[in-house]
Amino acid sequence: MSTIRVRSPASYWLAVPAAVWMLGVVVVPIVLLVWVSLWSGRAFSPASPLTFDNYAKFFANPTYIKLIGSTVVHTATLMAVTGVLGYCIAYFLVVKVRSPRWRLVLFLAFIVPFWTSTLIRAIAWVPFLGVNGVINQTLMFVGVTQSPIEAFLYSRAGITMAQVSLYTMLAAGPVVYMLNSIPPQLREAAMTLKAAPFTVFRRIIFPLTLPGVVIGQVLVFLNVMSDFATVATIGGNKHALLSNLVMLFYESSQIRGASVVAVMLMLCMLVGVVVALRVVDIRRLGA
Amino acid sequence: MDALTRDPPQNAAVQDPARPQLDLELRGIRKRFGGFTAVDGVSLKVEKGQFVCLLGPSGCGKTTTLRCIAGLEEPDDGGILIGGKEVTRDPPWQRDIAMMFQDFALFPHMTVAKQVGFGLEMLKKPKAEIAKRVQHVLKSFEILELAERKPASLSGGQRQRVALARAMITEPRILLLDEPIGALDYSLRETVMLELKLLQQRTGISFIWVTHDQNEAFSLGDLVVVMNHARIEQQGSPEDILQRPATAFVAGFVQGNNVFRGKVVGEGAGVLSVETAAGTFRVPAIGTPPVLGSDVSFSVRAEQLTDAPTDQHPNRLTVQCTTVEYFGAVRRHIFQRRDGELLKYDQFGAHAQRVAVGQTAVLGWQVEDSVLHVGVAR
């Protein structure tokens, strides 16, 4: 078997296709986006002088500032809920389900819905959450409420419920991987060193799965921040997050405004990922 | 290791004063996994400070027995007493034991110092005391300079020391070791074995050492327990097991035995005549002599044979030499027996070779050197 040395010409040439692709679909669009966000004046033209006026306008509007805040709060809520739920699911799948066949069946049951697009799955929540939806009819049938609860659909709670269902497996997946890679003897060694099960979890299992938790959180964070579709479908026109603002500006042909919000969104995401990488070095995951 | 002094027994009240104090007692423990019986009625008594080796081929139930003692498996049946206290249903963290795992099971995210102090932390010792004892134990295991390292950067020998330090620091009544040196380089094993034996003698902690390597078992164990098919075949001192194997399995499993199976065809003056496919031999009877015609087995050690039999060697075989192996201490000749099995004959390695490959020789041994197997033939 021949190997390619790290700094040989061949290794650079082999990187060219990927580099060209990344340049075309990631780097150039981002540069364009930032450029457009700095255009001033009224004319939509590359000749526009570059200023920070658009940003000033954005920050001058307290509604937008509040929107950043509520987006962060909403995302943090989702990260917390999917984090706990995802960890429980992962732990259940790996530790509690002993039969490999059942584990596969359950894992598929969790994964198969992901074969559909996020938008379709978001829309699928509407008949569940509506005033005459499945949840309300069930609640009324059981006798929990007399009249349907309207707060499910077109509400922040409804958005959260739908997004939890959409993104929990993103939080669970990396944890499943990390849990699987922990040799069972570590748990046993800790027990013979007088650690009771919860202590074993707190001192051994959880620290060893932390990289998986952080990666899962990054995935949920990025997805929720950029998910305008679920918010638009479940939230109706009553609720919006930063990503919906991009859509709003775009649909009203305010391209510069749209790019300013997009850049803000991107910065938020970047900050989030940097913070996550401070906690855990993902590159050293295999070690 | 002078820090490892034992606390007085906490459960002295439970002790039966009539019996000598036992560190461990197994009363007919049984463990089944689905349709597979891993441990089938194993009983064992370990006296205070004994070095016990559980020896047997893989799958014989020795590791499951060890895991039952640790509390990592719960026996279906039978009882386990540690220091006279019934612990059969107690979880591992409530037992006065520590365990060393085959691949050491070090916690990858903890430094050596943190790792070694873990057991004391679990016992809720004050921080200052933990730091002091960790320091001391690391020093006595000569791994003080590794204190801030993580397991991934340690060599096999270093990991072994860390695992041992981690297990020993809590000064358990019993240390369970599952093939503790199996993962080490061959050249390291002999040194480590000696160190562990000395450590065990110095601390007076009972060691229960699981191995498939008879050299380990016989050179370390005060008590060697040979297991096969989920049962104990024989337990005794290394000498007992090497010189007086109780079953054909034990005789065949330990090195240097020639095993014969046959029928009793005659009896007189405490000596049996046993007819085998390789010939008829005279074997001293032990205990109640078996009835004529019953199936028996016996063995004779390879070093008890002679290639120049005299009147004193009535048991004789004419065989052809197929191979000679030289081990330094002994020269082993392999002969083809008439019943298809191999016959082993050992000479002192320092002596000149007397039988060459291809040569046919008459080998003989004295009646009293044949050992009848009194255990149940299975």
XYZ file of C-alpha atoms in Angstrom:
665
model
C 0.000 0.000 0.000
C 1.376 3.384 -0.905
C 0.804 6.314 1.383
C 0.854 10.000 0.585
C 3.224 12.026 2.679
C 1.680 15.018 4.387
C 3.645 17.705 2.578
C 4.082 16.089 -0.814
C 2.730 17.919 -3.931
C 0.217 15.109 -4.401
C -1.434 15.846 -1.052
C -1.949 19.496 -2.050
C -3.405 18.547 -5.414
C -5.787 16.132 -3.766
C -7.060 18.940 -1.551
C -7.833 21.179 -4.532
C -11.362 19.893 -5.410
C -12.576 20.239 -1.824
C -10.911 23.630 -1.501
C -12.532 24.908 -4.689
C -15.911 23.661 -3.537
C -15.588 25.263 -0.108
C -14.432 28.497 -1.688
C -17.408 28.559 -4.049
C -20.191 27.622 -1.651
C -18.920 28.923 1.683
C -16.201 31.545 1.493
C -17.396 33.596 -1.498
C -21.060 33.785 -0.367
C -20.011 34.876 3.117
C -17.731 37.559 1.726
C -20.572 38.731 -0.535
C -22.970 38.732 2.400
C -20.667 40.861 4.531
C -19.987 43.153 1.578
C -23.680 43.715 0.859
C -24.362 44.380 4.540
C -21.940 47.306 4.345
C -23.523 48.968 1.288
C -24.922 52.381 1.976
C -27.346 54.649 0.174
C -30.548 53.590 -1.445
C -29.276 52.098 -4.682
C -28.707 48.390 -4.796
C -25.394 48.472 -6.547
C -21.796 47.403 -6.024
C -20.846 51.034 -6.505
C -22.370 51.934 -3.123
C -19.885 53.299 -0.605
C -19.163 51.023 2.350
C -20.384 52.151 5.785
C -21.712 50.731 9.017
C -24.998 52.585 8.608
C -27.029 49.405 8.208
C -25.640 48.028 11.443
C -26.291 51.317 13.215
C -29.870 51.165 12.012
C -30.198 47.590 13.270
C -28.859 48.401 16.716
C -30.946 51.569 16.933
C -34.094 49.459 16.894
C -34.768 47.998 20.367
C -37.131 45.414 18.869
C -34.239 43.842 16.975
C -32.004 43.859 20.044
C -34.761 42.155 21.997
C -35.091 39.650 19.177
C -31.441 38.673 19.565
C -32.081 38.198 23.263
C -35.209 36.108 22.784
C -33.474 34.027 20.101
C -30.636 33.264 22.505
C -33.064 32.430 25.339
C -35.172 30.226 23.072
C -32.089 28.407 21.781
C -30.723 27.952 25.302
C -34.066 26.482 26.421
C -34.005 24.040 23.542
C -30.427 23.087 24.226
C -31.254 22.379 27.844
C -34.369 20.316 27.052
C -32.845 18.344 24.161
C -29.611 17.923 26.113
C -31.301 16.266 29.091
C -33.784 14.314 26.991
C -31.125 13.263 24.465
C -28.787 12.094 27.203
C -31.556 10.040 28.790
C -32.414 8.443 25.448
C -28.755 7.714 24.685
C -28.163 6.267 28.146
C -31.276 4.131 27.843
C -30.297 2.838 24.406
C -26.702 2.007 25.269
C -26.838 0.986 28.914
C -30.333 -0.263 29.623
C -31.239 -2.028 26.372
C -29.159 -5.190 26.563
C -30.365 -6.980 23.421
C -28.501 -5.767 20.322
C -31.590 -6.420 18.176
C -33.864 -4.258 20.323
C -31.205 -1.582 20.399
C -31.130 -1.502 16.602
C -34.926 -1.457 16.354
C -35.235 1.407 18.828
C -32.366 3.305 17.261
C -34.026 3.034 13.849
C -37.349 4.140 15.324
C -35.579 7.272 16.532
C -33.616 7.814 13.331
C -36.102 6.987 10.544
C -38.139 10.225 10.951
C -34.955 12.063 10.009
C -35.304 10.747 6.478
C -38.046 13.352 5.991
C -37.179 17.009 5.661
C -37.328 19.263 8.691
C -40.063 21.374 7.078
C -42.339 18.376 6.500
C -41.824 17.172 10.051
C -42.553 20.655 11.358
C -45.769 20.834 9.346
C -46.687 17.367 10.638
C -46.940 18.892 14.097
C -49.774 21.230 13.086
C -52.589 18.627 13.273
C -51.221 17.570 16.659
C -51.017 20.998 18.217
C -54.140 22.679 16.764
C -57.267 23.597 18.697
C -58.958 20.451 17.385
C -55.665 18.657 17.226
C -54.733 15.240 18.537
C -53.255 16.516 21.799
C -56.265 18.628 22.692
C -58.747 15.903 21.783
C -56.788 13.427 23.902
C -56.651 15.821 26.837
C -60.399 16.458 26.596
C -61.154 12.771 26.221
C -59.119 11.917 29.303
C -60.838 14.779 31.088
C -57.810 16.934 31.880
C -59.494 19.979 30.339
C -63.032 20.882 29.347
C -62.177 23.228 26.514
C -59.254 22.934 24.073
C -56.024 24.639 25.008
C -55.189 27.230 22.405
C -51.650 27.778 23.577
C -50.226 24.814 21.658
C -50.349 26.013 18.077
C -49.086 29.462 17.117
C -47.239 29.820 20.388
C -43.708 29.752 21.758
C -44.588 26.540 23.655
C -45.728 24.873 20.433
C -42.538 25.905 18.650
C -40.476 24.531 21.517
C -42.376 21.229 21.527
C -41.948 20.762 17.796
C -38.273 21.687 17.843
C -37.576 19.399 20.777
C -38.966 16.516 18.742
C -36.975 17.603 15.704
C -33.599 18.051 17.360
C -33.423 15.721 20.360
C -31.705 12.986 18.358
C -29.016 15.459 17.310
C -28.205 15.792 20.991
C -28.495 12.054 21.617
C -26.420 10.752 18.691
C -22.948 11.899 19.787
C -23.691 10.776 23.351
C -24.632 7.306 22.070
C -21.268 7.182 20.360
C -19.364 8.316 23.438
C -21.246 5.972 25.781
C -20.543 3.070 23.456
C -16.849 3.802 23.560
C -16.635 3.549 27.370
C -15.382 0.078 28.349
C -17.769 -1.554 30.862
C -14.799 -2.339 33.116
C -14.459 1.352 33.995
C -17.903 1.309 35.591
C -17.032 -1.921 37.386
C -13.635 -0.650 38.506
C -15.280 2.405 40.020
C -17.835 0.231 41.811
C -15.125 -1.958 43.331
C -13.487 1.287 44.503
C -16.602 1.895 46.599
C -18.439 4.256 44.251
C -22.232 3.875 44.293
C -23.982 3.986 40.885
C -24.820 7.690 40.896
C -21.257 8.557 41.860
C -19.989 6.309 39.070
C -22.155 8.285 36.681
C -21.110 11.664 38.045
C -17.390 10.964 38.288
C -16.723 8.497 35.453
C -19.483 8.164 32.870
C -20.582 11.782 32.518
C -17.084 13.292 32.243
C -16.206 10.720 29.591
C -19.323 11.530 27.548
C -18.913 15.301 27.907
C -17.396 15.739 24.416
C -20.490 14.007 22.982
C -22.765 16.273 24.987
C -20.971 19.378 23.740
C -21.030 18.259 20.117
C -24.736 17.490 20.431
C -25.309 20.912 21.945
C -23.416 22.582 19.095
C -25.570 20.720 16.552
C -28.804 21.697 18.314
C -27.592 25.274 18.760
C -26.755 25.725 15.076
C -29.959 24.080 13.894
C -32.285 25.993 16.187
C -30.614 29.321 15.463
C -31.113 28.851 11.741
C -34.513 27.162 11.857
C -36.974 29.686 10.461
C -39.277 27.060 8.945
C -40.563 25.534 12.182
C -40.996 28.942 13.767
C -42.960 30.147 10.736
C -45.142 27.022 10.505
C -45.923 26.411 14.173
C -45.609 30.008 15.322
C -47.780 31.440 12.574
C -47.011 35.104 12.186
C -47.108 35.736 15.919
C -43.591 34.647 16.697
C -40.246 35.260 15.120
C -36.608 34.596 15.808
C -33.536 36.159 14.262
C -33.655 33.787 11.308
C -37.236 34.820 10.547
C -36.114 38.427 10.453
C -33.765 37.510 7.614
C -36.749 36.065 5.751
C -38.862 39.116 6.525
C -36.273 41.540 5.153
C -35.589 39.303 2.182
C -39.265 38.992 1.243
C -39.641 42.759 1.368
C -36.565 43.123 -0.848
C -34.516 44.795 1.857
C -31.387 42.884 0.904
C -29.038 45.032 2.962
C -31.132 44.618 6.065
C -31.343 40.889 5.424
C -27.564 40.642 5.162
C -27.040 42.623 8.352
C -29.292 40.219 10.287
C -27.638 37.251 8.585
C -24.215 38.513 9.644
C -25.487 39.037 13.207
C -26.897 35.509 13.212
C -23.610 34.176 11.925
C -21.677 36.030 14.630
C -23.968 34.593 17.331
C -23.354 31.107 15.994
C -19.634 31.678 15.791
C -19.515 32.854 19.400
C -21.513 29.798 20.462
C -19.211 27.359 18.679
C -16.087 29.055 20.025
C -17.459 28.796 23.560
C -18.248 25.103 23.004
C -14.748 24.402 21.691
C -13.300 26.077 24.762
C -15.069 23.489 26.893
C -14.119 20.417 24.876
C -11.463 19.812 22.301
C -13.436 18.004 19.626
C -10.298 17.176 17.663
C -9.134 14.948 20.509
C -12.385 13.014 20.603
C -10.846 9.702 19.630
C -8.236 9.762 22.399
C 4.035 -0.244 51.735
C 4.279 0.255 55.489
C 1.298 2.628 55.276
C -0.905 -0.267 54.340
C -1.632 -1.446 57.820
C -4.962 -3.047 58.319
C -7.763 -1.613 60.396
C -9.044 -4.020 63.027
C -11.853 -6.215 61.667
C -15.064 -4.204 61.772
C -17.323 -7.181 62.100
C -15.632 -9.070 64.914
C -18.994 -9.639 66.566
C -20.205 -11.719 63.639
C -17.177 -13.986 63.846
C -17.681 -17.540 64.941
C -14.928 -17.933 67.547
C -14.822 -21.694 67.040
C -13.584 -21.286 63.480
C -10.288 -19.796 62.422
C -10.876 -16.441 60.785
C -11.584 -16.758 57.105
C -11.135 -13.844 54.747
C -13.435 -15.453 52.234
C -15.807 -18.350 52.120
C -17.741 -19.521 49.085
C -20.566 -21.924 49.833
C -21.592 -23.786 46.720
C -22.094 -20.772 44.483
C -23.822 -21.277 41.175
C -24.202 -18.894 38.267
C -26.031 -19.450 35.013
C -26.100 -17.201 31.943
C -29.129 -18.261 29.935
C -28.552 -21.923 29.201
C -24.848 -21.795 30.038
C -23.693 -22.723 33.525
C -20.621 -20.626 34.269
C -20.122 -21.605 37.905
C -21.556 -24.837 39.234
C -21.366 -25.285 42.990
C -17.998 -23.777 43.816
C -16.984 -23.917 47.491
C -13.784 -22.394 48.759
C -12.264 -21.245 52.035
C -9.566 -18.611 52.049
C -7.697 -18.100 55.291
C -6.450 -14.741 56.427
C -3.671 -13.431 54.228
C -3.657 -16.349 51.810
C -2.506 -16.134 48.212
C -5.044 -18.103 46.179
C -4.753 -18.785 42.460
C -7.791 -19.808 40.435
C -6.323 -21.762 37.558
C -8.068 -23.197 34.543
C -8.591 -23.018 30.802
C -10.611 -20.137 29.372
C -14.333 -20.530 29.938
C -13.866 -22.695 33.040
C -15.686 -20.204 35.279
C -12.718 -18.757 37.148
C -13.401 -15.176 36.116
C -17.125 -15.504 36.837
C -16.244 -16.838 40.284
C -14.026 -13.806 40.831
C -16.784 -11.469 39.635
C -19.212 -13.102 42.046
C -16.778 -12.424 44.899
C -16.478 -8.805 43.740
C -20.258 -8.456 43.549
C -20.180 -7.708 39.825
C -22.263 -10.845 39.272
C -24.909 -12.113 41.631
C -24.836 -15.890 42.097
C -28.121 -17.711 41.453
C -27.470 -19.932 44.411
C -25.039 -20.366 47.280
C -23.420 -17.940 49.681
C -20.430 -15.626 49.840
C -18.879 -14.554 53.137
C -16.148 -11.942 53.327
C -14.438 -11.777 56.716
C -17.226 -13.899 58.140
C -19.929 -11.490 56.968
C -22.607 -12.617 54.547
C -22.352 -10.431 51.431
C -23.962 -12.600 48.749
C -26.530 -9.948 47.765
C -24.433 -6.889 48.615
C -23.337 -4.604 45.774
C -19.607 -4.242 45.025
C -19.285 -0.854 46.742
C -20.333 -2.351 50.070
C -17.777 -5.156 50.063
C -14.359 -5.115 51.679
C -12.565 -5.908 48.429
C -10.630 -4.235 45.669
C -10.125 -5.507 42.168
C -7.477 -5.273 39.518
C -8.745 -5.767 36.004
C -7.017 -7.517 33.155
C -6.600 -4.365 31.078
C -6.280 -2.326 34.291
C -9.464 -0.277 33.629
C -7.797 3.044 34.422
C -10.023 6.113 34.190
C -8.795 7.897 31.053
C -9.822 11.362 32.227
C -8.069 11.287 35.599
C -4.443 11.907 36.442
C -2.550 9.148 38.193
C -2.770 10.959 41.543
C -6.539 11.550 41.190
C -7.016 7.974 40.091
C -5.099 6.456 42.981
C -6.907 8.706 45.451
C -10.343 7.802 44.042
C -10.969 4.955 46.467
C -10.135 7.117 49.485
C -12.319 9.888 48.116
C -15.196 7.433 47.959
C -14.542 6.550 51.609
C -15.002 10.276 52.344
C -11.525 10.717 53.797
C -10.364 14.301 54.404
C -8.541 15.901 51.480
C -5.272 16.364 53.346
C -5.177 12.710 54.343
C -5.915 11.588 50.780
C -3.097 13.737 49.401
C -0.685 12.393 51.987
C -1.555 8.750 51.449
C -1.560 9.068 47.662
C 1.880 10.634 47.836
C 3.094 7.824 50.048
C 1.635 5.015 47.964
C 2.900 6.518 44.704
C 6.341 6.726 46.240
C 6.306 3.129 47.449
C 5.177 1.913 44.017
C 7.889 4.075 42.448
C 5.460 6.040 40.303
C 5.615 9.390 42.095
C 6.948 11.098 38.979
C 3.820 9.983 37.060
C 1.421 11.701 39.487
C 0.171 14.337 37.053
C 0.164 12.138 33.949
C -2.940 10.611 32.385
C -3.209 6.888 31.571
C -2.921 7.348 27.801
C 0.700 8.455 28.189
C 1.776 5.531 30.382
C 3.523 2.299 29.390
C 2.007 -1.110 30.137
C 4.193 -1.622 33.190
C 3.381 1.833 34.531
C -0.341 1.282 34.058
C -0.086 -1.978 35.938
C 1.530 -0.170 38.879
C -1.097 2.568 38.842
C -3.903 -0.007 38.785
C -2.310 -1.868 41.670
C -1.750 1.322 43.675
C -5.363 2.355 43.048
C -6.646 -0.984 44.317
C -4.293 -1.315 47.287
C -4.631 2.181 48.741
C -7.942 1.431 50.437
C -6.346 -1.554 52.176
C -9.095 -4.027 51.347
C -9.452 -7.353 53.080
C -9.186 -9.135 49.737
C -7.591 -8.070 46.494
C -9.103 -9.713 43.418
C -6.826 -9.897 40.394
C -8.139 -10.919 36.982
C -5.150 -12.022 34.882
C -3.261 -9.046 36.299
C -0.068 -9.535 34.327
C -1.566 -10.994 31.160
C -1.342 -7.612 29.432
C 2.329 -7.111 30.268
C 5.367 -7.855 28.143
C 6.670 -11.321 28.769
C 10.026 -10.043 30.019
C 8.312 -7.921 32.679
C 6.119 -10.662 34.077
C 8.645 -12.478 36.219
C 9.737 -9.297 38.007
C 6.163 -8.151 38.545
C 5.147 -11.567 39.866
C 7.885 -11.491 42.472
C 6.999 -7.934 43.480
C 3.354 -8.843 43.884
C 4.168 -11.901 45.945
C 6.373 -9.838 48.274
C 3.715 -7.127 48.489
C 1.103 -9.705 49.415
C 3.291 -11.206 52.120
C 4.142 -7.783 53.544
C 0.562 -6.480 53.659
C -1.222 -9.662 54.699
C -4.065 -8.885 52.295
C -5.564 -12.005 50.762
C -4.965 -12.168 47.025
C -7.289 -14.055 44.721
C -5.518 -14.291 41.432
C -7.229 -15.608 38.319
C -4.979 -17.014 35.621
C -4.775 -19.596 32.891
C -0.998 -19.679 33.260
C 0.104 -22.518 35.515
C 3.577 -21.041 36.015
C 1.932 -18.040 37.661
C -0.381 -20.190 39.721
C 2.247 -22.607 41.004
C 4.950 -20.051 41.718
C 2.618 -17.594 43.491
C -0.223 -19.503 45.104
C -0.322 -20.756 48.675
C -3.499 -22.415 47.516
C -4.099 -23.353 43.907
C -7.665 -24.040 42.778
C -7.889 -25.838 39.456
C -11.216 -25.295 37.699
C -12.771 -26.920 34.661
C -16.295 -26.825 33.235
C -17.615 -24.508 35.977
C -16.407 -26.747 38.808
C -13.396 -27.083 41.040
C -11.398 -30.125 39.986
C -8.854 -29.926 42.773
C -7.621 -27.464 45.359
C -4.401 -27.703 47.318
C -0.836 -26.511 47.575
C 1.121 -26.321 44.326
C 2.994 -29.427 45.429
C -0.239 -31.332 46.026
C -1.519 -30.534 42.596
C 1.726 -31.192 40.778
C 2.611 -34.402 42.625
C -0.840 -35.798 43.390
C -3.293 -34.703 40.705
C -6.783 -35.745 41.747
C -8.351 -36.065 38.314
C -7.282 -36.924 34.805
C -8.124 -33.344 33.826
C -5.763 -31.849 36.416
C -3.028 -34.303 35.488
C -3.418 -33.463 31.829
C -3.723 -29.709 32.417
C -0.605 -29.232 34.505
C 2.670 -29.609 32.697
C 4.751 -32.755 32.723
C 2.202 -35.459 33.464
C 1.682 -38.604 31.402
C -1.966 -39.592 31.764
C -3.237 -43.147 31.266
C -6.856 -44.315 31.271
C -7.846 -47.944 31.644
C -9.640 -50.658 33.600
C -8.688 -52.288 36.881
C -7.807 -55.902 36.047
C -6.164 -57.014 39.258
C -5.532 -56.014 42.852
C -3.134 -57.169 45.552
C -1.082 -55.771 48.399
C -2.386 -52.280 47.815
C -1.313 -52.263 44.200
C -3.720 -52.241 41.274
C -3.083 -53.623 37.832
C -4.520 -51.248 35.271
C -4.955 -52.321 31.687
C -4.665 -49.441 29.201
C -4.362 -49.217 25.432
C -0.653 -48.634 25.943
C -0.095 -51.697 28.133
C -0.803 -52.921 31.670
C 0.711 -50.992 34.571
C 0.953 -51.277 38.331
C -0.454 -48.376 40.317
C -0.645 -47.937 44.112
C -4.241 -47.896 45.381
C -5.343 -44.917 47.467
C -8.315 -44.989 49.851
C -11.007 -47.510 49.075
C -9.689 -49.576 46.186
C -11.874 -49.479 43.073
C -13.702 -52.664 42.142
C -12.312 -54.904 39.441
C -13.292 -53.829 35.947
C -13.987 -50.210 36.854
C -12.640 -47.324 34.780
C -9.730 -45.480 36.343
C -7.012 -43.081 35.309
C -3.549 -42.445 36.645
C -0.552 -40.362 35.770
C 3.188 -40.367 36.094
C 5.360 -37.284 35.945
C 7.749 -36.937 33.039
C 10.764 -36.530 35.310
C 9.983 -39.810 37.134
C 10.638 -41.901 34.020
C 13.991 -43.495 33.281
C 15.446 -44.669 30.012
C 17.447 -47.386 31.809
C 14.802 -49.344 33.741
C 15.917 -51.890 36.341
C 14.016 -54.421 38.489
C 12.667 -51.476 40.451
C 10.851 -50.196 37.396
C 8.166 -52.772 36.600
C 6.089 -50.311 34.583
C 7.650 -50.253 31.135
C 6.908 -48.974 27.680
C 8.783 -49.436 24.431
C 8.359 -46.243 22.449
C 9.924 -44.272 19.645
C 11.227 -40.759 20.213
C 9.659 -38.172 17.870
C 10.951 -34.855 19.217
C 13.351 -33.471 21.784
C 12.699 -30.007 23.286
C 15.394 -28.247 25.243
C 14.265 -25.752 27.931
C 17.570 -25.187 29.735
C 16.523 -26.653 33.073
C 15.095 -29.771 31.444
C 15.416 -31.674 28.202
C 11.998 -32.997 27.219
C 11.678 -36.055 24.990
C 8.375 -36.692 23.262
C 7.513 -40.283 22.369
C 4.617 -41.715 20.430
C 2.561 -43.990 22.665
C 0.818 -47.061 21.325
C -2.621 -45.630 22.303
C -1.972 -42.623 20.076
C -1.130 -40.240 22.929
C 2.241 -38.703 23.597
C 4.644 -39.767 26.293
C 6.814 -37.108 27.866
C 10.150 -37.887 29.477
C 12.223 -35.146 31.128
C 15.947 -35.235 31.776
C 18.041 -32.631 33.581
C 19.052 -30.083 31.019
C 22.611 -30.075 32.307
C 23.028 -33.784 31.512
C 24.129 -35.035 28.106
C 21.345 -36.133 25.765
C 20.786 -39.887 26.028
C 17.931 -40.540 23.612
C 18.022 -39.209 20.058
C 15.103 -38.445 17.764
C 14.013 -41.587 15.926
C 15.545 -43.885 18.515
C 13.379 -46.561 20.138
C 13.822 -46.722 23.890
C 12.455 -48.687 26.803
C 11.135 -46.292 29.428
C 10.190 -47.392 32.901
C 9.011 -46.059 36.254
C 8.509 -47.300 39.783
C 5.110 -48.447 41.013
C 4.946 -45.707 43.669
C 5.544 -42.987 41.081
C 2.191 -43.700 39.430
C -0.556 -41.528 40.906
C -4.089 -42.904 40.840
C -6.711 -40.213 40.265
C -9.191 -40.399 43.104
C -11.407 -37.573 41.862
C -14.491 -38.254 39.813
C -13.413 -39.034 36.247
C -15.325 -36.755 33.876
